[in-house]
Amino acid sequence: MLAKRITVVPAEGTWVIRAGGAVIGESGNALELSNGDMPATIFFPQEDIGMAFLETSGSEAVTEGIGRATYFGIVTRSTLIENAAWCYPEPSDDLARIANHLTFDPNKVTIEQI
């Protein structure tokens, strides 16, 4: 059985994240992570995210080949969107580029290229 190949490349264009009617972040410096047959994931530099909208949820998970993820909820006017974002503070050496970047659950927020 072949191992999954994980790649990280600069994402083309400008990307935006929206949740609860607000723009959470916008970046022209996002990264695109591809992991085997899974859909590509966009990672946003932390400095391009409105971190005031995020709060650490206390949840963690290990993703094989990437590392331990730390999860965040997104605080909106009316609700908390639990575990909607995550980052890998210490990703595997091959994926060091995604350190200080966050990605978001596309089932909980809107992620789009503009």
GROMACS .gro file of N, CA and C in nm:
model
  342
    1MET      N    1   0.084  -0.118   0.000
    1MET     CA    2   0.000   0.000   0.000
    1MET      C    3   0.088   0.125   0.000
    2LEU      N    4   0.058   0.220  -0.086
    2LEU     CA    5   0.135   0.343  -0.094
    2LEU      C    6   0.095   0.440   0.016
    3ALA      N    7   0.194   0.511   0.069
    3ALA     CA    8   0.166   0.614   0.169
    3ALA      C    9   0.104   0.735   0.101
    4LYS      N   10   0.018   0.804   0.173
    4LYS     CA   11  -0.041   0.927   0.121
    4LYS      C   12   0.068   1.032   0.105
    5ARG      N   13   0.059   1.107  -0.001
    5ARG     CA   14   0.154   1.216  -0.024
    5ARG      C   15   0.086   1.347   0.017
    6ILE      N   16   0.149   1.419   0.109
    6ILE     CA   17   0.097   1.546   0.157
    6ILE      C   18   0.185   1.656   0.099
    7THR      N   19   0.121   1.752   0.032
    7THR     CA   20   0.195   1.863  -0.027
    7THR      C   21   0.135   1.996   0.019
    8VAL      N   22   0.220   2.097   0.024
    8VAL     CA   23   0.178   2.233   0.059
    8VAL      C   24   0.234   2.327  -0.047
    9VAL      N   25   0.145   2.405  -0.108
    9VAL     CA   26   0.185   2.503  -0.209
    9VAL      C   27   0.112   2.634  -0.181
   10PRO      N   28   0.164   2.746  -0.232
   10PRO     CA   29   0.089   2.871  -0.217
   10PRO      C   30  -0.047   2.860  -0.286
   11ALA      N   31  -0.152   2.906  -0.219
   11ALA     CA   32  -0.286   2.906  -0.279
   11ALA      C   33  -0.295   3.027  -0.372
   12GLU      N   34  -0.350   3.005  -0.490
   12GLU     CA   35  -0.360   3.114  -0.587
   12GLU      C   36  -0.467   3.214  -0.546
   13GLY      N   37  -0.439   3.342  -0.565
   13GLY     CA   38  -0.539   3.446  -0.543
   13GLY      C   39  -0.557   3.483  -0.398
   14THR      N   40  -0.670   3.547  -0.372
   14THR     CA   41  -0.707   3.593  -0.238
   14THR      C   42  -0.821   3.507  -0.187
   15TRP      N   43  -0.813   3.467  -0.061
   15TRP     CA   44  -0.912   3.380   0.002
   15TRP      C   45  -0.975   3.451   0.120
   16VAL      N   46  -1.102   3.421   0.146
   16VAL     CA   47  -1.175   3.484   0.256
   16VAL      C   48  -1.251   3.377   0.335
   17ILE      N   49  -1.268   3.402   0.466
   17ILE     CA   50  -1.348   3.316   0.554
   17ILE      C   51  -1.458   3.402   0.613
   18ARG      N   52  -1.582   3.351   0.606
   18ARG     CA   53  -1.696   3.421   0.665
   18ARG      C   54  -1.767   3.326   0.762
   19ALA      N   55  -1.813   3.383   0.873
   19ALA     CA   56  -1.890   3.306   0.971
   19ALA      C   57  -1.984   3.400   1.044
   20GLY      N   58  -2.107   3.358   1.063
   20GLY     CA   59  -2.203   3.438   1.138
   20GLY      C   60  -2.223   3.577   1.081
   21GLY      N   61  -2.210   3.592   0.951
   21GLY     CA   62  -2.230   3.722   0.887
   21GLY      C   63  -2.110   3.814   0.890
   22ALA      N   64  -1.998   3.768   0.944
   22ALA     CA   65  -1.877   3.851   0.953
   22ALA      C   66  -1.763   3.790   0.874
   23VAL      N   67  -1.675   3.875   0.825
   23VAL     CA   68  -1.551   3.829   0.763
   23VAL      C   69  -1.453   3.801   0.876
   24ILE      N   70  -1.410   3.677   0.886
   24ILE     CA   71  -1.318   3.635   0.992
   24ILE      C   72  -1.173   3.657   0.948
   25GLY      N   73  -1.149   3.643   0.818
   25GLY     CA   74  -1.014   3.661   0.767
   25GLY      C   75  -1.012   3.672   0.617
   26GLU      N   76  -0.905   3.732   0.567
   26GLU     CA   77  -0.884   3.744   0.423
   26GLU      C   78  -0.733   3.742   0.399
   27SER      N   79  -0.689   3.666   0.299
   27SER     CA   80  -0.546   3.655   0.277
   27SER      C   81  -0.511   3.633   0.131
   28GLY      N   82  -0.404   3.697   0.090
   28GLY     CA   83  -0.342   3.670  -0.039
   28GLY      C   84  -0.219   3.584  -0.021
   29ASN      N   85  -0.198   3.535   0.103
   29ASN     CA   86  -0.081   3.454   0.135
   29ASN      C   87  -0.119   3.317   0.192
   30ALA      N   88  -0.236   3.268   0.155
   30ALA     CA   89  -0.282   3.139   0.206
   30ALA      C   90  -0.201   3.025   0.143
   31LEU      N   91  -0.205   2.911   0.209
   31LEU     CA   92  -0.140   2.790   0.160
   31LEU      C   93  -0.244   2.684   0.132
   32GLU      N   94  -0.218   2.599   0.034
   32GLU     CA   95  -0.309   2.490  -0.001
   32GLU      C   96  -0.241   2.358   0.032
   33LEU      N   97  -0.304   2.281   0.121
   33LEU     CA   98  -0.252   2.151   0.161
   33LEU      C   99  -0.334   2.043   0.093
   34SER      N  100  -0.266   1.953   0.023
   34SER     CA  101  -0.330   1.837  -0.040
   34SER      C  102  -0.282   1.713   0.031
   35ASN      N  103  -0.376   1.626   0.067
   35ASN     CA  104  -0.347   1.505   0.144
   35ASN      C  105  -0.414   1.386   0.077
   36GLY      N  106  -0.343   1.321  -0.013
   36GLY     CA  107  -0.398   1.204  -0.082
   36GLY      C  108  -0.522   1.240  -0.162
   37ASP      N  109  -0.627   1.160  -0.146
   37ASP     CA  110  -0.752   1.179  -0.220
   37ASP      C  111  -0.848   1.277  -0.152
   38MET      N  112  -0.810   1.330  -0.037
   38MET     CA  113  -0.898   1.422   0.035
   38MET      C  114  -0.902   1.557  -0.036
   39PRO      N  115  -1.012   1.634  -0.020
   39PRO     CA  116  -1.018   1.768  -0.080
   39PRO      C  117  -0.905   1.856  -0.025
   40ALA      N  118  -0.853   1.944  -0.108
   40ALA     CA  119  -0.747   2.036  -0.064
   40ALA      C  120  -0.800   2.125   0.048
   41THR      N  121  -0.711   2.163   0.138
   41THR     CA  122  -0.745   2.246   0.253
   41THR      C  123  -0.667   2.377   0.243
   42ILE      N  124  -0.734   2.488   0.266
   42ILE     CA  125  -0.669   2.619   0.263
   42ILE      C  126  -0.629   2.658   0.406
   43PHE      N  127  -0.502   2.694   0.423
   43PHE     CA  128  -0.449   2.740   0.551
   43PHE      C  129  -0.420   2.889   0.542
   44PHE      N  130  -0.471   2.964   0.640
   44PHE     CA  131  -0.458   3.109   0.643
   44PHE      C  132  -0.351   3.150   0.744
   45PRO      N  133  -0.262   3.242   0.707
   45PRO     CA  134  -0.166   3.293   0.805
   45PRO      C  135  -0.241   3.353   0.924
   46GLN      N  136  -0.192   3.325   1.043
   46GLN     CA  137  -0.259   3.372   1.164
   46GLN      C  138  -0.275   3.524   1.164
   47GLU      N  139  -0.177   3.596   1.107
   47GLU     CA  140  -0.186   3.742   1.108
   47GLU      C  141  -0.296   3.795   1.016
   48ASP      N  142  -0.352   3.710   0.930
   48ASP     CA  143  -0.461   3.751   0.840
   48ASP      C  144  -0.599   3.712   0.893
   49ILE      N  145  -0.603   3.659   1.015
   49ILE     CA  146  -0.728   3.614   1.078
   49ILE      C  147  -0.763   3.710   1.191
   50GLY      N  148  -0.890   3.743   1.205
   50GLY     CA  149  -0.937   3.822   1.319
   50GLY      C  150  -0.941   3.733   1.442
   51MET      N  151  -0.827   3.718   1.508
   51MET     CA  152  -0.816   3.624   1.620
   51MET      C  153  -0.910   3.660   1.735
   52ALA      N  154  -0.961   3.784   1.740
   52ALA     CA  155  -1.056   3.823   1.844
   52ALA      C  156  -1.186   3.743   1.832
   53PHE      N  157  -1.214   3.688   1.712
   53PHE     CA  158  -1.334   3.606   1.691
   53PHE      C  159  -1.315   3.462   1.740
   54LEU      N  160  -1.190   3.421   1.764
   54LEU     CA  161  -1.161   3.282   1.797
   54LEU      C  162  -1.130   3.264   1.945
   55GLU      N  163  -1.173   3.150   1.998
   55GLU     CA  164  -1.134   3.113   2.134
   55GLU      C  165  -1.095   2.966   2.134
   56THR      N  166  -0.988   2.934   2.206
   56THR     CA  167  -0.941   2.796   2.213
   56THR      C  168  -1.050   2.710   2.273
   57SER      N  169  -1.077   2.596   2.210
   57SER     CA  170  -1.185   2.509   2.258
   57SER      C  171  -1.137   2.405   2.358
   58GLY      N  172  -1.006   2.381   2.363
   58GLY     CA  173  -0.953   2.277   2.450
   58GLY      C  174  -0.946   2.142   2.383
   59SER      N  175  -1.001   2.131   2.262
   59SER     CA  176  -0.997   2.005   2.188
   59SER      C  177  -0.866   1.994   2.111
   60GLU      N  178  -0.817   1.871   2.101
   60GLU     CA  179  -0.698   1.841   2.022
   60GLU      C  180  -0.721   1.711   1.949
   61ALA      N  181  -0.648   1.691   1.840
   61ALA     CA  182  -0.653   1.566   1.765
   61ALA      C  183  -0.521   1.551   1.691
   62VAL      N  184  -0.485   1.427   1.664
   62VAL     CA  185  -0.363   1.400   1.587
   62VAL      C  186  -0.403   1.358   1.447
   63THR      N  187  -0.343   1.425   1.348
   63THR     CA  188  -0.365   1.390   1.208
   63THR      C  189  -0.238   1.322   1.159
   64GLU      N  190  -0.250   1.199   1.115
   64GLU     CA  191  -0.135   1.122   1.069
   64GLU      C  192  -0.059   1.197   0.960
   65GLY      N  193   0.070   1.207   0.977
   65GLY     CA  194   0.155   1.272   0.879
   65GLY      C  195   0.162   1.423   0.891
   66ILE      N  196   0.075   1.482   0.975
   66ILE     CA  197   0.075   1.628   0.989
   66ILE      C  198   0.115   1.670   1.130
   67GLY      N  199   0.047   1.617   1.231
   67GLY     CA  200   0.080   1.651   1.368
   67GLY      C  201  -0.044   1.667   1.455
   68ARG      N  202  -0.023   1.727   1.572
   68ARG     CA  203  -0.132   1.748   1.669
   68ARG      C  204  -0.200   1.882   1.640
   69ALA      N  205  -0.331   1.876   1.624
   69ALA     CA  206  -0.410   1.996   1.595
   69ALA      C  207  -0.470   2.052   1.724
   70THR      N  208  -0.471   2.184   1.735
   70THR     CA  209  -0.539   2.256   1.841
   70THR      C  210  -0.660   2.325   1.780
   71TYR      N  211  -0.777   2.308   1.843
   71TYR     CA  212  -0.903   2.357   1.785
   71TYR      C  213  -0.949   2.488   1.849
   72PHE      N  214  -1.027   2.564   1.770
   72PHE     CA  215  -1.082   2.692   1.813
   72PHE      C  216  -1.230   2.698   1.778
   73GLY      N  217  -1.307   2.766   1.863
   73GLY     CA  218  -1.444   2.801   1.830
   73GLY      C  219  -1.445   2.943   1.775
   74ILE      N  220  -1.548   2.974   1.696
   74ILE     CA  221  -1.564   3.109   1.644
   74ILE      C  222  -1.683   3.173   1.716
   75VAL      N  223  -1.658   3.288   1.777
   75VAL     CA  224  -1.761   3.361   1.850
   75VAL      C  225  -1.829   3.458   1.752
   76THR      N  226  -1.961   3.440   1.734
   76THR     CA  227  -2.038   3.530   1.649
   76THR      C  228  -2.132   3.610   1.738
   77ARG      N  229  -2.210   3.699   1.679
   77ARG     CA  230  -2.306   3.778   1.759
   77ARG      C  231  -2.404   3.690   1.834
   78SER      N  232  -2.445   3.580   1.773
   78SER     CA  233  -2.554   3.501   1.831
   78SER      C  234  -2.514   3.364   1.884
   79THR      N  235  -2.393   3.317   1.851
   79THR     CA  236  -2.359   3.180   1.890
   79THR      C  237  -2.209   3.158   1.892
   80LEU      N  238  -2.171   3.041   1.941
   80LEU     CA  239  -2.033   2.994   1.933
   80LEU      C  240  -2.033   2.878   1.835
   81ILE      N  241  -1.953   2.887   1.731
   81ILE     CA  242  -1.939   2.778   1.635
   81ILE      C  243  -1.822   2.693   1.683
   82GLU      N  244  -1.855   2.581   1.746
   82GLU     CA  245  -1.753   2.500   1.812
   82GLU      C  246  -1.662   2.429   1.713
   83ASN      N  247  -1.533   2.424   1.750
   83ASN     CA  248  -1.431   2.350   1.674
   83ASN      C  249  -1.437   2.380   1.524
   84ALA      N  250  -1.453   2.506   1.489
   84ALA     CA  251  -1.465   2.547   1.349
   84ALA      C  252  -1.329   2.574   1.284
   85ALA      N  253  -1.225   2.589   1.364
   85ALA     CA  254  -1.092   2.618   1.310
   85ALA      C  255  -0.989   2.537   1.387
   86TRP      N  256  -0.876   2.513   1.324
   86TRP     CA  257  -0.768   2.445   1.394
   86TRP      C  258  -0.634   2.482   1.332
   87CYS      N  259  -0.531   2.457   1.410
   87CYS     CA  260  -0.395   2.481   1.363
   87CYS      C  261  -0.306   2.369   1.412
   88TYR      N  262  -0.189   2.361   1.354
   88TYR     CA  263  -0.087   2.265   1.393
   88TYR      C  264   0.033   2.344   1.444
   89PRO      N  265   0.040   2.370   1.576
   89PRO     CA  266   0.149   2.453   1.629
   89PRO      C  267   0.288   2.396   1.600
   90GLU      N  268   0.299   2.264   1.596
   90GLU     CA  269   0.427   2.199   1.568
   90GLU      C  270   0.404   2.089   1.465
   91PRO      N  271   0.381   2.126   1.338
   91PRO     CA  272   0.356   2.025   1.235
   91PRO      C  273   0.482   1.942   1.209
   92SER      N  274   0.466   1.831   1.138
   92SER     CA  275   0.581   1.750   1.102
   92SER      C  276   0.681   1.837   1.025
   93ASP      N  277   0.807   1.799   1.029
   93ASP     CA  278   0.913   1.880   0.967
   93ASP      C  279   0.886   1.911   0.821
   94ASP      N  280   0.831   1.816   0.746
   94ASP     CA  281   0.803   1.836   0.604
   94ASP      C  282   0.696   1.942   0.580
   95LEU      N  283   0.615   1.970   0.682
   95LEU     CA  284   0.503   2.063   0.668
   95LEU      C  285   0.520   2.188   0.755
   96ALA      N  286   0.644   2.221   0.786
   96ALA     CA  287   0.672   2.335   0.874
   96ALA      C  288   0.608   2.464   0.824
   97ARG      N  289   0.581   2.473   0.694
   97ARG     CA  290   0.522   2.595   0.637
   97ARG      C  291   0.384   2.626   0.695
   98ILE      N  292   0.311   2.525   0.745
   98ILE     CA  293   0.176   2.551   0.796
   98ILE      C  294   0.174   2.593   0.943
   99ALA      N  295   0.291   2.596   1.007
   99ALA     CA  296   0.296   2.648   1.144
   99ALA      C  297   0.250   2.794   1.138
  100ASN      N  298   0.182   2.840   1.241
  100ASN     CA  299   0.128   2.977   1.247
  100ASN      C  300   0.023   3.004   1.140
  101HIS      N  301  -0.043   2.900   1.093
  101HIS     CA  302  -0.155   2.909   0.998
  101HIS      C  303  -0.275   2.836   1.058
  102LEU      N  304  -0.395   2.878   1.020
  102LEU     CA  305  -0.517   2.811   1.064
  102LEU      C  306  -0.596   2.766   0.942
  103THR      N  307  -0.671   2.659   0.961
  103THR     CA  308  -0.765   2.614   0.859
  103THR      C  309  -0.903   2.603   0.924
  104PHE      N  310  -1.005   2.596   0.841
  104PHE     CA  311  -1.142   2.606   0.890
  104PHE      C  312  -1.228   2.494   0.833
  105ASP      N  313  -1.327   2.451   0.910
  105ASP     CA  314  -1.421   2.347   0.868
  105ASP      C  315  -1.518   2.407   0.766
  106PRO      N  316  -1.513   2.361   0.640
  106PRO     CA  317  -1.601   2.418   0.537
  106PRO      C  318  -1.749   2.388   0.559
  107ASN      N  319  -1.780   2.297   0.652
  107ASN     CA  320  -1.919   2.269   0.686
  107ASN      C  321  -1.973   2.366   0.791
  108LYS      N  322  -1.883   2.447   0.850
  108LYS     CA  323  -1.923   2.540   0.955
  108LYS      C  324  -1.904   2.687   0.919
  109VAL      N  325  -1.820   2.713   0.819
  109VAL     CA  326  -1.793   2.850   0.774
  109VAL      C  327  -1.792   2.852   0.621
  110THR      N  328  -1.788   2.971   0.564
  110THR     CA  329  -1.775   2.985   0.419
  110THR      C  330  -1.631   3.021   0.388
  111ILE      N  331  -1.568   2.941   0.303
  111ILE     CA  332  -1.431   2.966   0.258
  111ILE      C  333  -1.437   2.980   0.108
  112GLU      N  334  -1.389   3.094   0.057
  112GLU     CA  335  -1.395   3.110  -0.088
  112GLU      C  336  -1.281   3.195  -0.140
  113GLN      N  337  -1.250   3.169  -0.266
  113GLN     CA  338  -1.152   3.250  -0.336
  113GLN      C  339  -1.225   3.369  -0.396
  114ILE      N  340  -1.168   3.489  -0.378
  114ILE     CA  341  -1.233   3.609  -0.432
  114ILE      C  342  -1.146   3.674  -0.539
   0.00000   0.00000   0.00000
